[in-house]
mmCIF file of C-alpha atoms and ligand atoms in Angstrom:
data_model
loop_
_atom_site.group_PDB
_atom_site.id
_atom_site.type_symbol
_atom_site.label_atom_id
_atom_site.label_comp_id
_atom_site.label_asym_id
_atom_site.label_seq_id
_atom_site.Cartn_x
_atom_site.Cartn_y
_atom_site.Cartn_z
ATOM 1 C CA MET A 1 2.331 -5.708 -1.841
ATOM 2 C CA SER A 2 5.271 -7.984 -2.577
ATOM 3 C CA THR A 3 8.175 -7.480 -0.201
ATOM 4 C CA SER A 4 11.084 -8.036 -2.586
ATOM 5 C CA PRO A 5 12.226 -4.760 -4.171
ATOM 6 C CA ILE A 6 12.004 -4.165 -7.931
ATOM 7 C CA ARG A 7 15.829 -3.838 -8.037
ATOM 8 C CA SER A 8 18.513 -5.256 -5.805
ATOM 9 C CA LYS A 9 20.517 -2.992 -3.510
ATOM 10 C CA GLU A 10 23.663 -3.643 -5.574
ATOM 11 C CA ARG A 11 21.872 -2.230 -8.629
ATOM 12 C CA PHE A 12 20.571 0.938 -6.930
ATOM 13 C CA LEU A 13 19.614 3.326 -9.741
ATOM 14 C CA VAL A 14 21.450 6.568 -8.976
ATOM 15 C CA PHE A 15 19.332 9.635 -9.780
ATOM 16 C CA GLY A 16 20.844 11.851 -12.478
ATOM 17 C CA ALA A 17 23.885 9.685 -13.224
ATOM 18 C CA PRO A 18 25.605 11.101 -16.323
ATOM 19 C CA ALA A 19 26.403 9.175 -19.518
ATOM 20 C CA ILE A 20 30.199 9.285 -19.844
ATOM 21 C CA GLU A 21 31.814 7.639 -22.869
ATOM 22 C CA ASP A 22 35.306 6.672 -23.902
ATOM 23 C CA ALA A 23 36.048 9.898 -25.803
ATOM 24 C CA GLU A 24 35.778 11.950 -22.582
ATOM 25 C CA VAL A 25 38.074 9.545 -20.742
ATOM 26 C CA GLN A 26 40.677 9.703 -23.543
ATOM 27 C CA GLU A 27 40.500 13.517 -23.727
ATOM 28 C CA VAL A 28 40.952 13.906 -19.963
ATOM 29 C CA VAL A 29 43.969 11.579 -20.041
ATOM 30 C CA ALA A 30 45.433 13.439 -23.026
ATOM 31 C CA THR A 31 44.917 16.760 -21.220
ATOM 32 C CA MET A 32 46.728 15.443 -18.161
ATOM 33 C CA ARG A 33 49.604 14.301 -20.354
ATOM 34 C CA THR A 34 49.982 17.796 -21.841
ATOM 35 C CA GLY A 35 50.599 19.042 -18.303
ATOM 36 C CA TRP A 36 48.202 21.981 -18.894
ATOM 37 C CA LEU A 37 45.348 21.210 -16.513
ATOM 38 C CA GLY A 38 44.071 24.725 -15.819
ATOM 39 C CA THR A 39 42.332 27.280 -18.040
ATOM 40 C CA GLY A 40 43.741 26.993 -21.540
ATOM 41 C CA PRO A 41 43.050 25.917 -25.121
ATOM 42 C CA LYS A 42 40.373 23.281 -24.274
ATOM 43 C CA VAL A 43 38.357 25.873 -22.364
ATOM 44 C CA ALA A 44 38.645 28.250 -25.342
ATOM 45 C CA GLN A 45 37.412 25.483 -27.660
ATOM 46 C CA PHE A 46 34.505 24.572 -25.374
ATOM 47 C CA GLU A 47 33.465 28.245 -25.248
ATOM 48 C CA GLN A 48 33.474 28.413 -29.030
ATOM 49 C CA ASP A 49 31.534 25.151 -29.362
ATOM 50 C CA ILE A 50 28.849 26.269 -26.899
ATOM 51 C CA ALA A 51 28.535 29.718 -28.520
ATOM 52 C CA GLN A 52 28.050 28.032 -31.885
ATOM 53 C CA TYR A 53 25.532 25.501 -30.547
ATOM 54 C CA LYS A 54 23.498 28.196 -28.745
ATOM 55 C CA ASN A 55 23.880 30.675 -31.595
ATOM 56 C CA ALA A 56 25.133 33.151 -28.996
ATOM 57 C CA PRO A 57 27.516 36.008 -29.792
ATOM 58 C CA HIS A 58 29.822 35.349 -26.796
ATOM 59 C CA ALA A 59 30.386 32.591 -24.251
ATOM 60 C CA VAL A 60 32.655 32.627 -21.197
ATOM 61 C CA ALA A 61 33.320 29.405 -19.267
ATOM 62 C CA VAL A 62 33.293 29.397 -15.464
ATOM 63 C CA ASN A 63 33.345 26.732 -12.770
ATOM 64 C CA SER A 64 29.579 26.591 -12.051
ATOM 65 C CA CYS A 65 26.232 28.057 -13.004
ATOM 66 C CA THR A 66 26.170 29.669 -9.555
ATOM 67 C CA ALA A 67 29.354 31.554 -10.504
ATOM 68 C CA ALA A 68 27.835 32.390 -13.904
ATOM 69 C CA LEU A 69 24.764 33.894 -12.215
ATOM 70 C CA HIS A 70 26.839 35.819 -9.665
ATOM 71 C CA LEU A 71 29.126 37.338 -12.316
ATOM 72 C CA SER A 72 26.205 38.165 -14.614
ATOM 73 C CA ILE A 73 24.438 40.098 -11.873
ATOM 74 C CA VAL A 74 27.649 41.975 -11.027
ATOM 75 C CA ALA A 75 28.371 42.684 -14.713
ATOM 76 C CA ALA A 76 24.788 43.866 -15.195
ATOM 77 C CA GLY A 77 25.771 46.720 -12.879
ATOM 78 C CA LEU A 78 23.330 45.802 -10.117
ATOM 79 C CA ARG A 79 24.169 47.003 -6.649
ATOM 80 C CA GLN A 80 22.929 47.337 -3.093
ATOM 81 C CA GLY A 81 19.221 48.086 -2.959
ATOM 82 C CA ASP A 82 18.500 47.008 -6.552
ATOM 83 C CA GLU A 83 15.720 44.429 -6.829
ATOM 84 C CA VAL A 84 15.832 41.315 -9.002
ATOM 85 C CA ILE A 85 12.587 39.412 -9.619
ATOM 86 C CA THR A 86 12.901 35.639 -9.803
ATOM 87 C CA THR A 87 10.949 32.439 -9.163
ATOM 88 C CA PRO A 88 10.373 30.551 -5.905
ATOM 89 C CA MET A 89 10.535 27.267 -7.877
ATOM 90 C CA THR A 90 14.300 27.063 -8.290
ATOM 91 C CA PHE A 91 17.489 25.854 -6.672
ATOM 92 C CA CYS A 92 18.728 28.054 -3.820
ATOM 93 C CA ALA A 93 21.772 29.019 -5.950
ATOM 94 C CA THR A 94 19.613 31.338 -8.081
ATOM 95 C CA VAL A 95 18.563 33.393 -5.080
ATOM 96 C CA ASN A 96 21.936 33.170 -3.314
ATOM 97 C CA ALA A 97 23.694 34.598 -6.387
ATOM 98 C CA ILE A 98 21.477 37.691 -6.207
ATOM 99 C CA ILE A 99 22.281 38.070 -2.495
ATOM 100 C CA HIS A 100 26.041 37.605 -3.049
ATOM 101 C CA ALA A 101 26.005 40.325 -5.717
ATOM 102 C CA GLY A 102 24.559 42.644 -3.072
ATOM 103 C CA ALA A 103 21.137 43.006 -4.714
ATOM 104 C CA THR A 104 17.742 42.093 -3.233
ATOM 105 C CA PRO A 105 15.830 39.038 -4.496
ATOM 106 C CA VAL A 106 12.067 39.443 -4.961
ATOM 107 C CA LEU A 107 9.912 36.405 -5.748
ATOM 108 C CA ALA A 108 6.982 36.160 -8.170
ATOM 109 C CA ASP A 109 4.850 33.002 -8.067
ATOM 110 C CA ILE A 110 4.798 30.396 -10.843
ATOM 111 C CA ASP A 111 2.164 29.377 -13.347
ATOM 112 C CA PRO A 112 0.788 26.110 -11.913
ATOM 113 C CA VAL A 113 0.787 24.382 -15.322
ATOM 114 C CA THR A 114 4.159 25.364 -16.789
ATOM 115 C CA LEU A 115 5.865 25.675 -13.353
ATOM 116 C CA ASN A 116 7.669 28.725 -14.761
ATOM 117 C CA ILE A 117 7.571 32.279 -13.406
ATOM 118 C CA ASP A 118 4.213 33.883 -14.218
ATOM 119 C CA PRO A 119 4.629 37.228 -16.043
ATOM 120 C CA VAL A 120 1.391 38.491 -14.454
ATOM 121 C CA GLU A 121 2.943 37.923 -11.013
ATOM 122 C CA VAL A 122 6.154 39.633 -12.176
ATOM 123 C CA GLU A 123 4.150 42.767 -13.049
ATOM 124 C CA LYS A 124 2.704 42.789 -9.532
ATOM 125 C CA LYS A 125 6.190 42.748 -7.985
ATOM 126 C CA LEU A 126 7.629 45.678 -9.942
ATOM 127 C CA THR A 127 8.767 48.649 -7.856
ATOM 128 C CA ALA A 128 10.869 51.747 -8.486
ATOM 129 C CA LYS A 129 13.887 49.654 -7.396
ATOM 130 C CA THR A 130 13.393 46.761 -9.835
ATOM 131 C CA ARG A 131 16.422 46.490 -12.121
ATOM 132 C CA ALA A 132 16.306 42.948 -13.485
ATOM 133 C CA VAL A 133 14.238 39.847 -14.025
ATOM 134 C CA LEU A 134 15.854 36.432 -13.631
ATOM 135 C CA PRO A 135 13.703 33.702 -15.181
ATOM 136 C CA VAL A 136 14.553 30.004 -14.724
ATOM 137 C CA HIS A 137 13.480 27.711 -17.587
ATOM 138 C CA PHE A 138 12.269 25.050 -15.192
ATOM 139 C CA ALA A 139 12.898 21.401 -16.108
ATOM 140 C CA GLY A 140 13.916 22.568 -19.595
ATOM 141 C CA ARG A 141 10.604 24.222 -20.504
ATOM 142 C CA PRO A 142 11.049 27.790 -21.776
ATOM 143 C CA CYS A 143 9.502 30.695 -19.872
ATOM 144 C CA ASP A 144 7.107 33.030 -21.658
ATOM 145 C CA MET A 145 9.893 35.164 -23.106
ATOM 146 C CA ASP A 146 7.518 37.344 -25.191
ATOM 147 C CA ALA A 147 5.724 38.511 -22.064
ATOM 148 C CA LEU A 148 8.886 38.817 -19.942
ATOM 149 C CA GLY A 149 10.712 40.623 -22.754
ATOM 150 C CA ALA A 150 7.858 43.117 -23.055
ATOM 151 C CA ILE A 151 7.905 43.813 -19.293
ATOM 152 C CA ALA A 152 11.697 44.235 -19.358
ATOM 153 C CA LYS A 153 11.492 46.619 -22.281
ATOM 154 C CA ARG A 154 8.718 48.705 -20.723
ATOM 155 C CA HIS A 155 10.582 49.065 -17.429
ATOM 156 C CA GLN A 156 14.177 49.036 -18.746
ATOM 157 C CA LEU A 157 15.103 45.888 -16.860
ATOM 158 C CA LYS A 158 18.047 43.606 -17.498
ATOM 159 C CA ILE A 159 17.189 39.975 -18.298
ATOM 160 C CA ILE A 160 19.469 37.316 -16.821
ATOM 161 C CA GLU A 161 18.343 33.800 -17.763
ATOM 162 C CA ASP A 162 19.036 30.790 -15.547
ATOM 163 C CA CYS A 163 19.472 28.032 -18.139
ATOM 164 C CA ALA A 164 20.776 25.363 -15.751
ATOM 165 C CA HIS A 165 18.091 22.949 -17.031
ATOM 166 C CA SER A 166 17.798 24.190 -20.546
ATOM 167 C CA ILE A 167 20.833 23.904 -22.810
ATOM 168 C CA GLU A 168 18.699 22.511 -25.668
ATOM 169 C CA THR A 169 15.664 24.708 -24.994
ATOM 170 C CA GLN A 170 14.303 26.999 -27.695
ATOM 171 C CA TYR A 171 11.453 29.485 -27.636
ATOM 172 C CA HIS A 172 9.891 30.496 -30.955
ATOM 173 C CA GLY A 173 12.973 29.326 -32.848
ATOM 174 C CA ARG A 174 15.535 31.044 -30.621
ATOM 175 C CA HIS A 175 17.794 29.482 -27.989
ATOM 176 C CA VAL A 176 17.061 30.448 -24.403
ATOM 177 C CA GLY A 177 19.975 32.229 -22.801
ATOM 178 C CA THR A 178 20.133 34.629 -25.765
ATOM 179 C CA PHE A 179 16.989 36.672 -25.049
ATOM 180 C CA GLY A 180 18.470 39.029 -22.526
ATOM 181 C CA ASP A 181 21.805 40.388 -21.485
ATOM 182 C CA PHE A 182 23.118 37.164 -19.934
ATOM 183 C CA GLY A 183 22.309 33.436 -20.053
ATOM 184 C CA CYS A 184 23.797 31.061 -17.465
ATOM 185 C CA LEU A 185 24.386 27.355 -18.137
ATOM 186 C CA SER A 186 25.290 24.514 -15.762
ATOM 187 C CA PHE A 187 27.431 21.467 -16.497
ATOM 188 C CA TYR A 188 26.982 19.961 -13.033
ATOM 189 C CA VAL A 189 26.995 16.132 -12.908
ATOM 190 C CA THR A 190 23.222 15.718 -13.211
ATOM 191 C CA LYS A 191 22.792 18.192 -16.078
ATOM 192 C CA ASN A 192 22.223 17.525 -19.785
ATOM 193 C CA VAL A 193 25.876 18.240 -20.682
ATOM 194 C CA VAL A 194 28.342 17.617 -17.863
ATOM 195 C CA THR A 195 31.886 18.607 -16.968
ATOM 196 C CA GLY A 196 31.678 17.516 -13.294
ATOM 197 C CA GLU A 197 31.350 21.060 -12.013
ATOM 198 C CA GLY A 198 31.116 23.796 -14.603
ATOM 199 C CA GLY A 199 29.141 26.651 -16.060
ATOM 200 C CA MET A 200 29.053 29.184 -18.879
ATOM 201 C CA VAL A 201 27.855 32.742 -19.323
ATOM 202 C CA LEU A 202 26.321 33.644 -22.671
ATOM 203 C CA ALA A 203 26.663 37.390 -23.125
ATOM 204 C CA GLY A 204 24.937 39.590 -25.672
ATOM 205 C CA SER A 205 27.733 42.156 -25.908
ATOM 206 C CA GLU A 206 31.484 41.879 -26.309
ATOM 207 C CA GLU A 207 31.978 44.356 -23.496
ATOM 208 C CA ASP A 208 29.945 42.254 -21.040
ATOM 209 C CA ALA A 209 31.766 39.059 -22.089
ATOM 210 C CA ALA A 210 35.146 40.748 -21.537
ATOM 211 C CA ARG A 211 34.110 41.980 -18.071
ATOM 212 C CA ILE A 212 32.890 38.479 -17.098
ATOM 213 C CA LYS A 213 36.200 37.000 -18.253
ATOM 214 C CA VAL A 214 38.172 39.453 -16.124
ATOM 215 C CA LEU A 215 35.878 38.998 -13.093
ATOM 216 C CA SER A 216 36.162 35.197 -13.354
ATOM 217 C CA LEU A 217 39.942 35.245 -12.800
ATOM 218 C CA HIS A 218 40.730 37.547 -9.885
ATOM 219 C CA GLY A 219 40.038 40.695 -11.901
ATOM 220 C CA MET A 220 43.267 40.209 -13.850
ATOM 221 C CA SER A 221 43.470 41.814 -17.279
ATOM 222 C CA LYS A 222 42.552 39.500 -20.121
ATOM 223 C CA ASP A 223 44.871 36.792 -21.363
ATOM 224 C CA ALA A 224 46.333 36.455 -17.867
ATOM 225 C CA TRP A 225 45.835 32.697 -18.200
ATOM 226 C CA LYS A 226 48.713 32.689 -20.645
ATOM 227 C CA ARG A 227 51.153 33.982 -18.039
ATOM 228 C CA PHE A 228 52.954 30.661 -17.590
ATOM 229 C CA SER A 229 52.969 29.673 -21.277
ATOM 230 C CA ASP A 230 55.957 28.893 -23.475
ATOM 231 C CA GLU A 231 55.888 32.501 -24.658
ATOM 232 C CA GLY A 232 57.595 33.395 -21.370
ATOM 233 C CA TYR A 233 56.380 35.207 -18.290
ATOM 234 C CA LYS A 234 53.835 37.953 -18.872
ATOM 235 C CA HIS A 235 53.029 40.738 -16.442
ATOM 236 C CA TYR A 236 49.330 41.189 -15.744
ATOM 237 C CA SER A 237 47.344 44.026 -14.205
ATOM 238 C CA VAL A 238 44.538 43.629 -11.694
ATOM 239 C CA VAL A 239 41.791 45.942 -12.830
ATOM 240 C CA GLU A 240 39.139 45.070 -10.220
ATOM 241 C CA ALA A 241 38.574 42.733 -7.262
ATOM 242 C CA GLY A 242 37.474 39.615 -9.110
ATOM 243 C CA PHE A 243 36.727 36.028 -8.171
ATOM 244 C CA LYS A 244 38.303 32.585 -8.674
ATOM 245 C CA TYR A 245 35.625 31.183 -10.956
ATOM 246 C CA ASN A 246 37.591 29.953 -14.007
ATOM 247 C CA MET A 247 36.969 26.586 -15.678
ATOM 248 C CA MET A 248 39.855 24.104 -16.081
ATOM 249 C CA ASP A 249 40.929 22.395 -19.320
ATOM 250 C CA LEU A 250 40.357 19.101 -17.495
ATOM 251 C CA GLN A 251 36.661 20.004 -17.211
ATOM 252 C CA ALA A 252 36.366 21.364 -20.759
ATOM 253 C CA ALA A 253 37.904 18.102 -22.027
ATOM 254 C CA ILE A 254 34.764 16.313 -20.816
ATOM 255 C CA GLY A 255 32.348 18.972 -22.045
ATOM 256 C CA ILE A 256 33.684 19.096 -25.609
ATOM 257 C CA HIS A 257 32.733 15.452 -26.171
ATOM 258 C CA GLN A 258 29.479 15.623 -24.218
ATOM 259 C CA LEU A 259 28.346 18.474 -26.458
ATOM 260 C CA ARG A 260 28.926 16.385 -29.595
ATOM 261 C CA ARG A 261 26.364 13.899 -28.279
ATOM 262 C CA ILE A 262 23.807 16.476 -27.148
ATOM 263 C CA GLU A 263 21.218 15.534 -29.780
ATOM 264 C CA LYS A 264 21.520 11.805 -29.189
ATOM 265 C CA TYR A 265 21.049 12.287 -25.449
ATOM 266 C CA TRP A 266 18.143 14.696 -25.975
ATOM 267 C CA LEU A 267 16.347 12.157 -28.177
ATOM 268 C CA ARG A 268 16.847 9.450 -25.571
ATOM 269 C CA ARG A 269 15.393 11.635 -22.786
ATOM 270 C CA GLN A 270 12.458 12.571 -25.017
ATOM 271 C CA GLN A 271 11.786 8.871 -25.567
ATOM 272 C CA ILE A 272 11.900 8.137 -21.809
ATOM 273 C CA TRP A 273 9.595 11.124 -21.138
ATOM 274 C CA GLN A 274 7.046 9.736 -23.593
ATOM 275 C CA GLN A 275 7.314 6.235 -22.128
ATOM 276 C CA TYR A 276 6.629 7.617 -18.638
ATOM 277 C CA ASN A 277 3.658 9.643 -19.922
ATOM 278 C CA GLU A 278 2.075 6.526 -21.403
ATOM 279 C CA ALA A 279 2.914 4.314 -18.438
ATOM 280 C CA PHE A 280 1.388 6.682 -15.862
ATOM 281 C CA ALA A 281 -1.648 7.906 -17.816
ATOM 282 C CA ASP A 282 -4.075 5.751 -15.791
ATOM 283 C CA LEU A 283 -2.541 6.498 -12.370
ATOM 284 C CA PRO A 284 -3.875 9.103 -9.880
ATOM 285 C CA LEU A 285 -0.807 11.329 -10.100
ATOM 286 C CA GLY A 286 0.032 14.474 -12.050
ATOM 287 C CA THR A 287 2.395 14.277 -15.021
ATOM 288 C CA PRO A 288 4.200 17.209 -16.720
ATOM 289 C CA ALA A 289 2.306 19.475 -19.114
ATOM 290 C CA ASP A 290 2.997 18.818 -22.804
ATOM 291 C CA PRO A 291 5.544 21.203 -24.356
ATOM 292 C CA ASP A 292 4.072 24.306 -25.994
ATOM 293 C CA PRO A 293 4.014 24.541 -29.796
ATOM 294 C CA GLN A 294 6.908 26.486 -31.327
ATOM 295 C CA THR A 295 9.150 25.561 -28.422
ATOM 296 C CA ARG A 296 11.775 22.954 -27.764
ATOM 297 C CA HIS A 297 11.725 21.394 -24.301
ATOM 298 C CA ALA A 298 15.055 20.137 -22.944
ATOM 299 C CA TYR A 299 13.430 17.236 -21.016
ATOM 300 C CA HIS A 300 15.823 17.777 -18.125
ATOM 301 C CA LEU A 301 13.448 16.690 -15.343
ATOM 302 C CA TYR A 302 10.405 14.418 -15.393
ATOM 303 C CA THR A 303 8.300 15.426 -12.398
ATOM 304 C CA VAL A 304 5.184 13.676 -11.063
ATOM 305 C CA MET A 305 2.842 15.318 -8.542
ATOM 306 C CA ILE A 306 1.798 13.207 -5.581
ATOM 307 C CA ASP A 307 -1.333 14.714 -4.094
ATOM 308 C CA GLU A 308 -2.042 12.555 -1.053
ATOM 309 C CA ALA A 309 -5.810 13.061 -1.353
ATOM 310 C CA LYS A 310 -5.760 11.502 -4.840
ATOM 311 C CA ALA A 311 -2.764 9.171 -4.777
ATOM 312 C CA GLY A 312 -3.469 7.769 -1.302
ATOM 313 C CA ILE A 313 0.174 8.202 -0.295
ATOM 314 C CA SER A 314 2.068 11.284 0.836
ATOM 315 C CA ARG A 315 4.902 12.674 -1.257
ATOM 316 C CA ASP A 316 7.489 11.898 1.392
ATOM 317 C CA ARG A 317 6.248 8.316 1.844
ATOM 318 C CA PHE A 318 6.402 7.926 -1.951
ATOM 319 C CA LEU A 319 10.058 9.103 -1.916
ATOM 320 C CA SER A 320 10.897 6.532 0.780
ATOM 321 C CA ALA A 321 9.031 3.796 -1.056
ATOM 322 C CA MET A 322 10.978 4.473 -4.284
ATOM 323 C CA THR A 323 14.239 4.375 -2.336
ATOM 324 C CA ALA A 324 13.156 1.040 -0.817
ATOM 325 C CA GLU A 325 12.719 -0.241 -4.400
ATOM 326 C CA ASN A 326 16.360 0.871 -4.934
ATOM 327 C CA ILE A 327 15.462 3.642 -7.331
ATOM 328 C CA GLY A 328 16.936 7.107 -6.732
ATOM 329 C CA VAL A 329 14.533 10.044 -6.907
ATOM 330 C CA GLY A 330 14.829 13.805 -6.427
ATOM 331 C CA VAL A 331 12.786 16.826 -5.356
ATOM 332 C CA HIS A 332 13.026 19.887 -7.598
ATOM 333 C CA TYR A 333 12.306 21.839 -5.492
ATOM 334 C CA LEU A 334 10.840 22.652 -2.143
ATOM 335 C CA SER A 335 9.856 26.264 -2.864
ATOM 336 C CA VAL A 336 12.651 28.639 -1.812
ATOM 337 C CA PRO A 337 10.624 30.268 1.038
ATOM 338 C CA GLU A 338 10.390 26.881 2.809
ATOM 339 C CA HIS A 339 14.023 27.321 3.919
ATOM 340 C CA PRO A 340 14.741 28.933 7.288
ATOM 341 C CA TYR A 341 17.438 31.342 6.070
ATOM 342 C CA TYR A 342 15.070 33.180 3.721
ATOM 343 C CA GLN A 343 12.291 33.181 6.310
ATOM 344 C CA GLU A 344 14.618 34.828 8.824
ATOM 345 C CA LYS A 345 16.443 37.263 6.563
ATOM 346 C CA LEU A 346 13.788 38.198 4.038
ATOM 347 C CA SER A 347 10.593 37.368 5.963
ATOM 348 C CA TRP A 348 9.389 35.130 3.138
ATOM 349 C CA ARG A 349 6.615 32.617 3.852
ATOM 350 C CA PRO A 350 5.688 29.697 1.566
ATOM 351 C CA GLU A 351 1.998 30.710 1.685
ATOM 352 C CA GLN A 352 2.834 33.971 -0.126
ATOM 353 C CA PHE A 353 3.582 31.871 -3.237
ATOM 354 C CA PRO A 354 0.801 29.270 -3.113
ATOM 355 C CA HIS A 355 1.447 27.570 -6.479
ATOM 356 C CA ALA A 356 5.156 27.087 -5.806
ATOM 357 C CA MET A 357 4.371 25.919 -2.272
ATOM 358 C CA ARG A 358 1.919 23.246 -3.462
ATOM 359 C CA VAL A 359 4.186 22.041 -6.262
ATOM 360 C CA GLY A 360 7.186 21.944 -3.921
ATOM 361 C CA ARG A 361 5.270 19.784 -1.464
ATOM 362 C CA GLN A 362 3.942 17.352 -4.082
ATOM 363 C CA THR A 363 6.690 17.027 -6.669
ATOM 364 C CA VAL A 364 8.981 14.040 -7.272
ATOM 365 C CA SER A 365 11.602 13.845 -10.030
ATOM 366 C CA LEU A 366 12.044 10.418 -11.608
ATOM 367 C CA PRO A 367 15.303 9.351 -13.306
ATOM 368 C CA ILE A 368 15.490 10.568 -16.928
ATOM 369 C CA SER A 369 19.230 10.511 -17.687
ATOM 370 C CA ALA A 370 20.344 9.404 -21.168
ATOM 371 C CA LYS A 371 22.354 6.729 -19.377
ATOM 372 C CA LEU A 372 19.199 4.769 -18.478
ATOM 373 C CA THR A 373 18.760 1.415 -20.217
ATOM 374 C CA ASP A 374 15.340 0.138 -21.314
ATOM 375 C CA GLU A 375 15.435 -2.146 -18.297
ATOM 376 C CA ASP A 376 16.111 0.802 -15.957
ATOM 377 C CA VAL A 377 13.118 2.676 -17.393
ATOM 378 C CA ALA A 378 10.923 -0.415 -17.047
ATOM 379 C CA ASP A 379 12.013 -0.752 -13.403
ATOM 380 C CA VAL A 380 11.087 2.876 -12.659
ATOM 381 C CA VAL A 381 7.649 2.315 -14.215
ATOM 382 C CA LYS A 382 7.115 -0.924 -12.276
ATOM 383 C CA ALA A 383 8.129 0.717 -9.001
ATOM 384 C CA VAL A 384 5.824 3.733 -9.451
ATOM 385 C CA ARG A 385 2.896 1.488 -10.403
ATOM 386 C CA LYS A 386 3.578 -0.895 -7.519
ATOM 387 C CA ILE A 387 3.696 1.945 -4.976
ATOM 388 C CA VAL A 388 0.669 3.890 -6.230
ATOM 389 C CA ARG A 389 -1.479 0.817 -6.969
ATOM 390 C CA GLY A 390 -0.432 -1.106 -3.883
ATOM 391 C CA LYS A 391 -0.707 1.633 -1.291
HETATM 392 C C1 LIG B 401 17.882 26.108 -11.619
HETATM 393 C C2 LIG B 401 19.311 26.020 -11.169
HETATM 394 N N1 LIG B 401 20.030 27.148 -11.068
HETATM 395 C C3 LIG B 401 21.316 27.134 -10.696
HETATM 396 C C4 LIG B 401 21.958 25.955 -10.393
HETATM 397 C C5 LIG B 401 23.385 25.988 -9.959
HETATM 398 O O1 LIG B 401 24.177 25.267 -10.841
HETATM 399 P P1 LIG B 401 25.677 24.832 -10.454
HETATM 400 O O2 LIG B 401 25.567 23.592 -9.627
HETATM 401 O O3 LIG B 401 26.340 24.583 -11.780
HETATM 402 O O4 LIG B 401 26.280 25.965 -9.721
HETATM 403 C C6 LIG B 401 21.260 24.752 -10.482
HETATM 404 C C7 LIG B 401 21.949 23.488 -10.156
HETATM 405 O O5 LIG B 401 21.463 22.533 -9.709
HETATM 406 C C8 LIG B 401 19.897 24.780 -10.868
HETATM 407 O O6 LIG B 401 19.194 23.647 -10.975
#
């Protein structure tokens, strides 16, 4: 194997770096010049734009998807002792949000092909205490919403969708995040639309949207954000103990312009996805399953599976080798029960969810941001081929 890396250290390819263009920069500067940095008219516009894009009746901006999930679970009326079924193949935030809302997370294993929660496993985890199902559309691939919707209907469960990876995702012609009571989006720096930190709740009913809005700003009655406006001081009432989860205009200023380019960025990631599929077809590693018909995949993550027995290199050695080539990689995710907190508090063991455990121990996410140049993509391909062929 040659010793010189595919890229120089100075050109380290940062995993998940967002594409930021001039319009965002100008809008942030203009927002700063108005002096109104906090929650205001830009946030209201971004909410409207997202609701229109997702064809959702209501959208409420918050400062992260974690906050969106937390508020949705609270607004769904879940409380101590209520069980929420979710996937072990997700970011810890999904499970933590359930815990913070006082409910009990219950895991159902994934389908090993789609990497999404398996409705058959969900059925097995139903108890008299189950109140909600919280599917995560992993990597941007929609969950089986027909099957999950039928289970929810039969057992009168709330559906709260984690759409952190799946802004563009559609299932049978309908946007994910609009199937259940709540859909939660993320605009974190590595996501498909970014605001730095940021999130949004899509709500099916006006009542739920209003409650989320109140909960996101200390529990103050609506329109409290106007209290320092040029209309003069306004009294507000605190109607419940809320949270400090509101989005700032500074963040929305970025998101408004990102959203206008959503299709362009999606097409670019689709192109990179296809280039990787072709480039790795002859290598002894697993590549993502093709999208299902009648669905739209958001192409948020491109994951390869490194099975040491086939690839001749362990997953963790592969991660180090990519880093040595100066290419940033990620792991999405070690299955949730691998982490000590959940083992101690909830007695979860990775072996109880064998598909998620295997995937979590083999998976590697390669860069797929719309910011990548053709040369960046070629470098990723060269590095993967060099490592797997040269092991
Ligand atoms: C599946 C999933 N859920 C929730 C989150 C939390 O999103 P945020 O960072 O916006 O709180 C993430 C973020 O990485 C995620 O990937």
